[in-house]
PDB file of C-alpha atoms in Angstrom:
ATOM      1  CA  MET A   1     120.024 100.323 136.229  1.00 30.00           C
ATOM      2  CA  GLU A   2     119.250 103.958 135.997  1.00 35.00           C
ATOM      3  CA  ARG A   3     115.870 105.137 136.396  1.00 35.00           C
ATOM      4  CA  GLY A   4     115.462 106.415 132.709  1.00 40.00           C
ATOM      5  CA  ASN A   5     116.271 102.998 131.656  1.00 43.00           C
ATOM      6  CA  ASP A   6     113.737 101.358 134.005  1.00 43.00           C
ATOM      7  CA  ARG A   7     111.255 103.661 132.418  1.00 39.00           C
ATOM      8  CA  ASN A   8     112.281 102.750 128.935  1.00 39.00           C
ATOM      9  CA  ALA A   9     112.119  98.902 129.740  1.00 38.00           C
ATOM     10  CA  THR A  10     108.774  99.377 131.541  1.00 37.00           C
ATOM     11  CA  PHE A  11     107.433 101.018 128.580  1.00 35.00           C
ATOM     12  CA  TYR A  12     108.832  98.507 126.200  1.00 37.00           C
ATOM     13  CA  ASN A  13     107.394  95.552 127.997  1.00 39.00           C
ATOM     14  CA  GLU A  14     104.166  97.323 128.066  1.00 40.00           C
ATOM     15  CA  LEU A  15     104.013  97.760 124.243  1.00 41.00           C
ATOM     16  CA  ARG A  16     105.285  94.183 123.848  1.00 44.00           C
ATOM     17  CA  GLY A  17     102.300  93.056 126.093  1.00 45.00           C
ATOM     18  CA  MET A  18      99.905  95.106 124.230  1.00 42.00           C
ATOM     19  CA  ALA A  19     101.048  93.535 120.829  1.00 43.00           C
ATOM     20  CA  ALA A  20     100.934  90.141 122.125  1.00 46.00           C
ATOM     21  CA  ARG A  21      97.282  90.724 123.421  1.00 45.00           C
ATOM     22  CA  LEU A  22      96.310  92.441 120.036  1.00 39.00           C
ATOM     23  CA  ASN A  23      97.871  89.471 118.256  1.00 45.00           C
ATOM     24  CA  GLN A  24      95.669  86.936 120.335  1.00 49.00           C
ATOM     25  CA  MET A  25      92.616  89.185 119.849  1.00 45.00           C
ATOM     26  CA  ALA A  26      93.059  89.027 116.015  1.00 39.00           C
ATOM     27  CA  GLU A  27      93.335  85.099 116.199  1.00 49.00           C
ATOM     28  CA  HIS A  28      90.347  84.783 118.672  1.00 45.00           C
ATOM     29  CA  LEU A  29      88.130  86.897 116.245  1.00 45.00           C
ATOM     30  CA  ASP A  30      89.694  85.099 113.141  1.00 43.00           C
ATOM     31  CA  GLN A  31      90.890  88.520 111.769  1.00 44.00           C
ATOM     32  CA  GLU A  32      94.540  87.883 111.491  1.00 44.00           C
ATOM     33  CA  SER A  33      94.460  88.884 107.973  1.00 48.00           C
ATOM     34  CA  ASP A  34      92.791  92.399 109.198  1.00 55.00           C
ATOM     35  CA  LEU A  35      95.967  92.759 111.392  1.00 61.00           C
ATOM     36  CA  LEU A  36      97.941  95.676 110.159  1.00 70.00           C
ATOM     37  CA  VAL A  37     101.450  96.111 111.525  1.00 73.00           C
ATOM     38  CA  ILE A  38     103.206  99.432 111.297  1.00 76.00           C
ATOM     39  CA  GLY A  39     106.770  98.951 111.236  1.00 71.00           C
ATOM     40  CA  GLY A  40     110.115  99.054 109.232  1.00 63.00           C
ATOM     41  CA  ASP A  41     110.122  95.787 107.392  1.00 65.00           C
ATOM     42  CA  ALA A  42     108.513  96.150 104.029  1.00 61.00           C
ATOM     43  CA  GLU A  43     109.280  92.788 102.952  1.00 63.00           C
ATOM     44  CA  GLU A  44     107.114  91.385 105.766  1.00 62.00           C
ATOM     45  CA  GLY A  45     104.302  93.854 104.694  1.00 66.00           C
ATOM     46  CA  GLU A  46     104.583  96.163 107.373  1.00 76.00           C
ATOM     47  CA  PHE A  47     102.971  99.568 106.861  1.00 78.00           C
ATOM     48  CA  SER A  48     105.058 102.991 106.678  1.00 83.00           C
ATOM     49  CA  VAL A  49     103.152 106.129 107.525  1.00 86.00           C
ATOM     50  CA  ASP A  50     103.732 109.911 106.937  1.00 90.00           C
ATOM     51  CA  LEU A  51     104.014 111.114 110.445  1.00 90.00           C
ATOM     52  CA  LEU A  52     103.049 114.727 109.788  1.00 93.00           C
ATOM     53  CA  ASP A  53     100.193 113.827 107.356  1.00 89.00           C
ATOM     54  CA  GLY A  54      97.699 116.416 108.332  1.00 88.00           C
ATOM     55  CA  LEU A  55      99.232 117.760 111.279  1.00 93.00           C
ATOM     56  CA  ALA A  56      99.803 121.598 111.988  1.00 95.00           C
ATOM     57  CA  PRO A  57     103.208 122.817 112.658  1.00 96.00           C
ATOM     58  CA  GLN A  58     102.220 124.055 116.132  1.00 95.00           C
ATOM     59  CA  LEU A  59     101.197 120.623 116.971  1.00 94.00           C
ATOM     60  CA  VAL A  60     104.182 118.962 115.559  1.00 94.00           C
ATOM     61  CA  ALA A  61     106.437 121.162 117.613  1.00 94.00           C
ATOM     62  CA  ASP A  62     104.416 120.632 120.779  1.00 93.00           C
ATOM     63  CA  ILE A  63     104.765 116.730 120.140  1.00 92.00           C
ATOM     64  CA  LEU A  64     108.386 117.308 119.798  1.00 91.00           C
ATOM     65  CA  LYS A  65     108.928 119.449 122.801  1.00 90.00           C
ATOM     66  CA  SER A  66     106.655 116.971 124.904  1.00 88.00           C
ATOM     67  CA  VAL A  67     108.639 113.868 123.995  1.00 87.00           C
ATOM     68  CA  ALA A  68     112.028 115.592 124.385  1.00 84.00           C
ATOM     69  CA  ARG A  69     110.908 116.780 127.970  1.00 82.00           C
ATOM     70  CA  GLN A  70     109.793 113.231 128.863  1.00 78.00           C
ATOM     71  CA  SER A  71     113.025 111.645 127.630  1.00 70.00           C
ATOM     72  CA  GLY A  72     115.686 114.154 128.966  1.00 65.00           C
ATOM     73  CA  GLY A  73     113.886 115.793 131.742  1.00 50.00           C
ATOM     74  CA  GLY A  74     114.292 119.499 131.723  1.00 48.00           C
ATOM     75  CA  GLY A  75     112.425 121.513 134.372  1.00 47.00           C
ATOM     76  CA  ASN A  76     111.673 125.238 134.425  1.00 47.00           C
ATOM     77  CA  ALA A  77     115.266 126.044 135.206  1.00 44.00           C
ATOM     78  CA  ASP A  78     116.501 124.741 131.931  1.00 62.00           C
ATOM     79  CA  SER A  79     113.448 125.084 129.682  1.00 76.00           C
ATOM     80  CA  PHE A  80     115.135 127.940 127.525  1.00 77.00           C
ATOM     81  CA  TRP A  81     117.060 125.402 125.177  1.00 81.00           C
ATOM     82  CA  PRO A  82     113.970 123.123 124.457  1.00 84.00           C
ATOM     83  CA  ASP A  83     111.513 125.943 124.332  1.00 89.00           C
ATOM     84  CA  MET A  84     113.761 127.768 121.779  1.00 92.00           C
ATOM     85  CA  ALA A  85     114.193 124.469 119.796  1.00 92.00           C
ATOM     86  CA  SER A  86     110.606 124.047 119.539  1.00 93.00           C
ATOM     87  CA  GLU A  87     110.121 127.462 118.454  1.00 95.00           C
ATOM     88  CA  VAL A  88     112.576 127.197 115.826  1.00 96.00           C
ATOM     89  CA  VAL A  89     110.968 123.711 114.659  1.00 96.00           C
ATOM     90  CA  ARG A  90     107.618 125.420 114.542  1.00 97.00           C
ATOM     91  CA  ASN A  91     108.759 128.286 112.351  1.00 97.00           C
ATOM     92  CA  VAL A  92     110.742 126.043 110.086  1.00 97.00           C
ATOM     93  CA  ALA A  93     107.847 123.693 109.678  1.00 97.00           C
ATOM     94  CA  VAL A  94     105.405 126.454 108.615  1.00 98.00           C
ATOM     95  CA  VAL A  95     107.703 127.493 105.868  1.00 97.00           C
ATOM     96  CA  SER A  96     108.450 123.895 104.957  1.00 97.00           C
ATOM     97  CA  ARG A  97     104.787 123.176 104.706  1.00 97.00           C
ATOM     98  CA  ALA A  98     104.224 126.208 102.330  1.00 97.00           C
ATOM     99  CA  PHE A  99     107.294 125.014 100.474  1.00 97.00           C
ATOM    100  CA  ASP A 100     105.963 121.646  99.928  1.00 97.00           C
ATOM    101  CA  LEU A 101     103.465 122.987  97.422  1.00 96.00           C
ATOM    102  CA  THR A 102     105.877 124.855  95.152  1.00 96.00           C
ATOM    103  CA  VAL A 103     107.595 123.875  92.085  1.00 94.00           C
ATOM    104  CA  LYS A 104     110.868 123.885  93.782  1.00 95.00           C
ATOM    105  CA  GLY A 105     109.123 121.719  96.706  1.00 96.00           C
ATOM    106  CA  LEU A 106     108.139 119.255  94.000  1.00 95.00           C
ATOM    107  CA  GLU A 107     111.570 119.428  92.357  1.00 96.00           C
ATOM    108  CA  TRP A 108     113.178 118.711  95.768  1.00 96.00           C
ATOM    109  CA  LYS A 109     110.866 115.782  96.435  1.00 95.00           C
ATOM    110  CA  LYS A 110     111.541 114.427  93.062  1.00 95.00           C
ATOM    111  CA  GLU A 111     115.540 114.770  93.568  1.00 96.00           C
ATOM    112  CA  HIS A 112     115.989 113.821  97.037  1.00 95.00           C
ATOM    113  CA  GLY A 113     112.990 111.315  97.574  1.00 94.00           C
ATOM    114  CA  GLU A 114     111.806 113.150 100.742  1.00 94.00           C
ATOM    115  CA  ARG A 115     108.815 115.807 100.966  1.00 95.00           C
ATOM    116  CA  PRO A 116     109.515 119.179 102.319  1.00 97.00           C
ATOM    117  CA  TYR A 117     106.915 118.804 104.750  1.00 97.00           C
ATOM    118  CA  SER A 118     108.542 115.857 106.716  1.00 96.00           C
ATOM    119  CA  LEU A 119     110.557 115.416 109.842  1.00 95.00           C
ATOM    120  CA  ALA A 120     113.473 114.795 107.709  1.00 95.00           C
ATOM    121  CA  PHE A 121     113.548 118.157 105.743  1.00 96.00           C
ATOM    122  CA  ILE A 122     112.255 120.151 108.788  1.00 97.00           C
ATOM    123  CA  TYR A 123     115.505 118.825 110.518  1.00 96.00           C
ATOM    124  CA  GLN A 124     117.707 119.511 107.466  1.00 95.00           C
ATOM    125  CA  LEU A 125     116.533 123.066 107.244  1.00 96.00           C
ATOM    126  CA  ALA A 126     116.741 123.732 111.107  1.00 95.00           C
ATOM    127  CA  MET A 127     120.458 122.368 111.153  1.00 93.00           C
ATOM    128  CA  SER A 128     121.684 124.192 108.161  1.00 88.00           C
ATOM    129  CA  PRO A 129     119.466 127.401 107.864  1.00 79.00           C
ATOM    130  CA  ASP A 130     121.923 129.428 105.865  1.00 82.00           C
ATOM    131  CA  THR A 131     122.213 127.279 102.941  1.00 84.00           C
ATOM    132  CA  LEU A 132     118.822 125.876 102.563  1.00 92.00           C
ATOM    133  CA  LEU A 133     116.514 128.654 103.908  1.00 93.00           C
ATOM    134  CA  GLU A 134     117.285 130.920 100.705  1.00 93.00           C
ATOM    135  CA  VAL A 135     116.255 128.281  98.617  1.00 94.00           C
ATOM    136  CA  VAL A 136     112.952 127.560 100.579  1.00 96.00           C
ATOM    137  CA  LEU A 137     112.017 131.315 100.669  1.00 95.00           C
ATOM    138  CA  LYS A 138     112.702 131.854  96.783  1.00 95.00           C
ATOM    139  CA  GLY A 139     110.618 128.957  96.135  1.00 96.00           C
ATOM    140  CA  ILE A 140     107.840 130.312  98.187  1.00 97.00           C
ATOM    141  CA  LYS A 141     108.131 133.843  96.735  1.00 96.00           C
ATOM    142  CA  ASP A 142     108.239 132.758  93.022  1.00 96.00           C
ATOM    143  CA  THR A 143     105.201 130.460  93.571  1.00 96.00           C
ATOM    144  CA  VAL A 144     103.271 133.317  95.239  1.00 95.00           C
ATOM    145  CA  GLU A 145     104.091 135.543  92.356  1.00 95.00           C
ATOM    146  CA  THR A 146     103.489 133.272  89.452  1.00 95.00           C
ATOM    147  CA  ASP A 147     100.964 130.870  90.845  1.00 95.00           C
ATOM    148  CA  PHE A 148      99.156 131.897  93.899  1.00 95.00           C
ATOM    149  CA  GLU A 149      96.371 129.736  94.056  1.00 95.00           C
ATOM    150  CA  VAL A 150      98.527 126.692  94.426  1.00 94.00           C
ATOM    151  CA  ILE A 151     100.219 128.030  97.639  1.00 95.00           C
ATOM    152  CA  SER A 152      97.340 130.448  98.866  1.00 96.00           C
ATOM    153  CA  GLU A 153      96.016 127.973 101.711  1.00 95.00           C
ATOM    154  CA  TYR A 154      99.363 128.689 103.469  1.00 96.00           C
ATOM    155  CA  VAL A 155      99.935 132.334 102.749  1.00 96.00           C
ATOM    156  CA  THR A 156      98.840 133.576 105.867  1.00 96.00           C
ATOM    157  CA  PRO A 157     100.156 135.673 108.830  1.00 97.00           C
ATOM    158  CA  GLU A 158     101.690 132.611 110.388  1.00 97.00           C
ATOM    159  CA  LEU A 159     103.803 132.289 107.241  1.00 97.00           C
ATOM    160  CA  PHE A 160     104.893 135.939 107.157  1.00 97.00           C
ATOM    161  CA  ASP A 161     105.735 135.668 111.169  1.00 97.00           C
ATOM    162  CA  ALA A 162     107.801 132.283 110.569  1.00 97.00           C
ATOM    163  CA  ILE A 163     109.713 134.048 107.530  1.00 96.00           C
ATOM    164  CA  LYS A 164     110.461 136.918 109.790  1.00 96.00           C
ATOM    165  CA  PHE A 165     111.638 134.904 112.568  1.00 97.00           C
ATOM    166  CA  LEU A 166     113.858 132.835 110.674  1.00 96.00           C
ATOM    167  CA  SER A 167     115.290 135.950 108.560  1.00 94.00           C
ATOM    168  CA  ASP A 168     115.432 138.344 111.574  1.00 95.00           C
ATOM    169  CA  THR A 169     116.060 136.182 114.605  1.00 95.00           C
ATOM    170  CA  TRP A 170     117.131 132.809 113.814  1.00 95.00           C
ATOM    171  CA  LEU A 171     119.671 133.421 111.236  1.00 93.00           C
ATOM    172  CA  PRO A 172     121.458 136.257 113.061  1.00 94.00           C
ATOM    173  CA  MET A 173     121.774 134.435 116.234  1.00 93.00           C
ATOM    174  CA  THR A 174     125.419 134.096 117.261  1.00 93.00           C
ATOM    175  CA  PRO A 175     126.825 130.579 116.498  1.00 93.00           C
ATOM    176  CA  ALA A 176     127.155 129.635 120.170  1.00 93.00           C
ATOM    177  CA  THR A 177     123.621 130.334 120.746  1.00 92.00           C
ATOM    178  CA  GLN A 178     122.526 128.619 117.547  1.00 93.00           C
ATOM    179  CA  ASP A 179     124.505 125.367 118.275  1.00 93.00           C
ATOM    180  CA  GLY A 180     122.969 125.325 121.546  1.00 92.00           C
ATOM    181  CA  ILE A 181     119.685 125.258 120.023  1.00 93.00           C
ATOM    182  CA  LYS A 182     120.608 122.646 117.236  1.00 94.00           C
ATOM    183  CA  VAL A 183     121.834 120.358 119.977  1.00 93.00           C
ATOM    184  CA  ASN A 184     118.447 120.072 121.404  1.00 91.00           C
ATOM    185  CA  ILE A 185     116.983 119.604 118.002  1.00 94.00           C
ATOM    186  CA  SER A 186     119.313 116.939 117.205  1.00 93.00           C
ATOM    187  CA  LYS A 187     118.531 115.130 120.252  1.00 90.00           C
ATOM    188  CA  ILE A 188     115.093 114.750 118.997  1.00 91.00           C
ATOM    189  CA  LEU A 189     115.070 114.546 115.598  1.00 92.00           C
ATOM    190  CA  GLY A 190     118.635 113.242 114.895  1.00 91.00           C
ATOM    191  CA  PRO A 191     117.756 109.307 115.311  1.00 89.00           C
ATOM    192  CA  PHE A 192     115.496 109.495 112.250  1.00 87.00           C
ATOM    193  CA  ALA A 193     118.230 111.454 110.132  1.00 84.00           C
ATOM    194  CA  GLY A 194     120.578 108.586 111.240  1.00 84.00           C
ATOM    195  CA  ASP A 195     118.606 105.604 110.690  1.00 86.00           C
ATOM    196  CA  VAL A 196     117.822 104.744 107.060  1.00 88.00           C
ATOM    197  CA  VAL A 197     114.766 102.871 107.490  1.00 86.00           C
ATOM    198  CA  LEU A 198     113.068 105.127 110.096  1.00 87.00           C
ATOM    199  CA  ARG A 199     113.960 108.157 107.785  1.00 91.00           C
ATOM    200  CA  ARG A 200     112.834 106.466 104.534  1.00 90.00           C
ATOM    201  CA  ARG A 201     109.419 104.778 106.070  1.00 88.00           C
ATOM    202  CA  PHE A 202     108.574 107.388 108.853  1.00 90.00           C
ATOM    203  CA  ALA A 203     110.278 110.917 108.219  1.00 92.00           C
ATOM    204  CA  SER A 204     110.629 111.333 104.449  1.00 94.00           C
ATOM    205  CA  GLY A 205     106.716 112.087 104.080  1.00 93.00           C
ATOM    206  CA  ASN A 206     106.508 109.098 101.797  1.00 89.00           C
ATOM    207  CA  GLY A 207     104.643 106.690 103.970  1.00 86.00           C
ATOM    208  CA  ALA A 208     100.803 106.513 103.406  1.00 79.00           C
ATOM    209  CA  SER A 209      98.182 108.829 105.136  1.00 77.00           C
ATOM    210  CA  LEU A 210      96.087 107.300 107.650  1.00 69.00           C
ATOM    211  CA  ALA A 211      93.050 109.591 107.105  1.00 63.00           C
ATOM    212  CA  ASP A 212      90.436 107.647 104.906  1.00 59.00           C
ATOM    213  CA  ASN A 213      92.928 105.089 104.066  1.00 60.00           C
ATOM    214  CA  PRO A 214      90.913 101.920 102.918  1.00 57.00           C
ATOM    215  CA  GLN A 215      93.588  99.603 103.992  1.00 60.00           C
ATOM    216  CA  LEU A 216      93.127 100.908 107.585  1.00 56.00           C
ATOM    217  CA  LEU A 217      89.066 100.555 107.583  1.00 51.00           C
ATOM    218  CA  ALA A 218      88.113  97.928 109.777  1.00 46.00           C
ATOM    219  CA  LYS A 219      91.410  96.633 110.559  1.00 56.00           C
ATOM    220  CA  LEU A 220      93.459  96.200 114.090  1.00 52.00           C
ATOM    221  CA  ALA A 221      96.686  98.142 113.929  1.00 58.00           C
ATOM    222  CA  ARG A 222      99.856  97.592 116.054  1.00 64.00           C
ATOM    223  CA  THR A 223     103.368  98.806 115.888  1.00 65.00           C
ATOM    224  CA  HIS A 224     106.499  96.924 115.543  1.00 60.00           C
ATOM    225  CA  PHE A 225     109.484  98.893 116.762  1.00 68.00           C
ATOM    226  CA  SER A 226     110.768  99.275 120.512  1.00 64.00           C
ATOM    227  CA  VAL A 227     112.091 101.919 122.728  1.00 67.00           C
ATOM    228  CA  LEU A 228     114.879  99.644 123.674  1.00 67.00           C
ATOM    229  CA  GLU A 229     115.868  99.482 119.946  1.00 70.00           C
ATOM    230  CA  PHE A 230     115.190 103.033 118.792  1.00 74.00           C
ATOM    231  CA  GLY A 231     114.840 105.102 121.889  1.00 79.00           C
ATOM    232  CA  VAL A 232     113.388 108.447 121.339  1.00 81.00           C
ATOM    233  CA  ALA A 233     112.596 107.844 117.774  1.00 84.00           C
ATOM    234  CA  ALA A 234     110.234 104.943 118.850  1.00 81.00           C
ATOM    235  CA  ARG A 235     108.505 106.888 121.594  1.00 84.00           C
ATOM    236  CA  LEU A 236     108.083 109.733 119.033  1.00 87.00           C
ATOM    237  CA  MET A 237     106.679 107.669 116.523  1.00 85.00           C
ATOM    238  CA  ASN A 238     104.229 106.228 119.047  1.00 84.00           C
ATOM    239  CA  VAL A 239     103.014 109.754 119.964  1.00 87.00           C
ATOM    240  CA  PHE A 240     102.821 110.684 116.453  1.00 88.00           C
ATOM    241  CA  LEU A 241     100.802 107.494 115.358  1.00 83.00           C
ATOM    242  CA  THR A 242      98.398 108.056 118.309  1.00 83.00           C
ATOM    243  CA  THR A 243      97.529 111.342 117.120  1.00 85.00           C
ATOM    244  CA  LEU A 244      97.263 110.593 113.450  1.00 82.00           C
ATOM    245  CA  LEU A 245      95.049 107.760 114.325  1.00 76.00           C
ATOM    246  CA  MET A 246      92.773 109.806 116.439  1.00 78.00           C
ATOM    247  CA  SER A 247      92.711 112.563 113.756  1.00 76.00           C
ATOM    248  CA  ALA A 248      91.682 110.003 111.227  1.00 69.00           C
ATOM    249  CA  ALA A 249      88.843 108.699 113.332  1.00 67.00           C
ATOM    250  CA  ILE A 250      87.558 112.129 114.136  1.00 70.00           C
ATOM    251  CA  HIS A 251      87.930 113.018 110.294  1.00 64.00           C
ATOM    252  CA  ARG A 252      85.667 109.850 109.475  1.00 61.00           C
ATOM    253  CA  VAL A 253      83.135 110.653 112.270  1.00 62.00           C
ATOM    254  CA  LYS A 254      82.805 114.074 110.739  1.00 64.00           C
ATOM    255  CA  ALA A 255      82.482 112.934 107.264  1.00 60.00           C
ATOM    256  CA  SER A 256      79.992 110.104 108.087  1.00 63.00           C
ATOM    257  CA  LYS A 257      77.710 112.859 110.127  1.00 66.00           C
ATOM    258  CA  ALA A 258      77.937 115.044 106.897  1.00 66.00           C
ATOM    259  CA  ASN A 259      77.093 112.122 104.707  1.00 67.00           C
ATOM    260  CA  PRO A 260      75.015 109.306 106.401  1.00 63.00           C
ATOM    261  CA  ARG A 261      74.376 107.353 103.273  1.00 60.00           C
ATOM    262  CA  ALA A 262      78.269 107.032 102.739  1.00 54.00           C
ATOM    263  CA  SER A 263      78.600 105.206 106.181  1.00 50.00           C
ATOM    264  CA  ASN A 264      75.646 102.725 105.755  1.00 52.00           C
TER     265      ASN A 264
END
């Protein structure tokens, strides 16, 4: 067995052991009804999550690059492609987040069932920039001109820099260079696009928010997807979920300090 497979099997066994211990803990504490399972089976009551909820584009890109390096190696000698893929994803995420608030962005969600600020849309925009980017940029421009307050939060130097990068650097790249970068993006995001359940429940932006979600307060949570079954997608979801849960906990602590009576 290859070392990479050894690592995956070890990681899976650790997760399986943790899930079993969490189940035992819930049973021991008579809190089985408070055990929340995050997974792909809606019929079993498993919980779906918006993986990008409240996360900045830079953090999204950093998570993707980190998981890609852990999954596929990649030392300093061959860092160009993953670094460029991360830069493209970051800039695509910046414009996707702004587009998410526009009229055209809302129409996109209604028509396609996916939010623009989601892993699925970011992947699609990165892989087909020439056909979709024009729609996105026009939607942002029209909203800035007609209803600026709706999008003002994200009309920042970061957005202008992202538009410039995508228009002046990404689109004009030679097909061979673009293809090399797309291969790296596809390695990490392709599994979400190709799996209907993962895409709908975790990569579409339609899952629930973990911040201030009453279903998560005072509950134990575990995940129900394995690295052996879903590969890099499972590893990526675990990192995103850990980040989201930490962010939600920090948000609740800050909220309780700002309003001590609400926490009593």
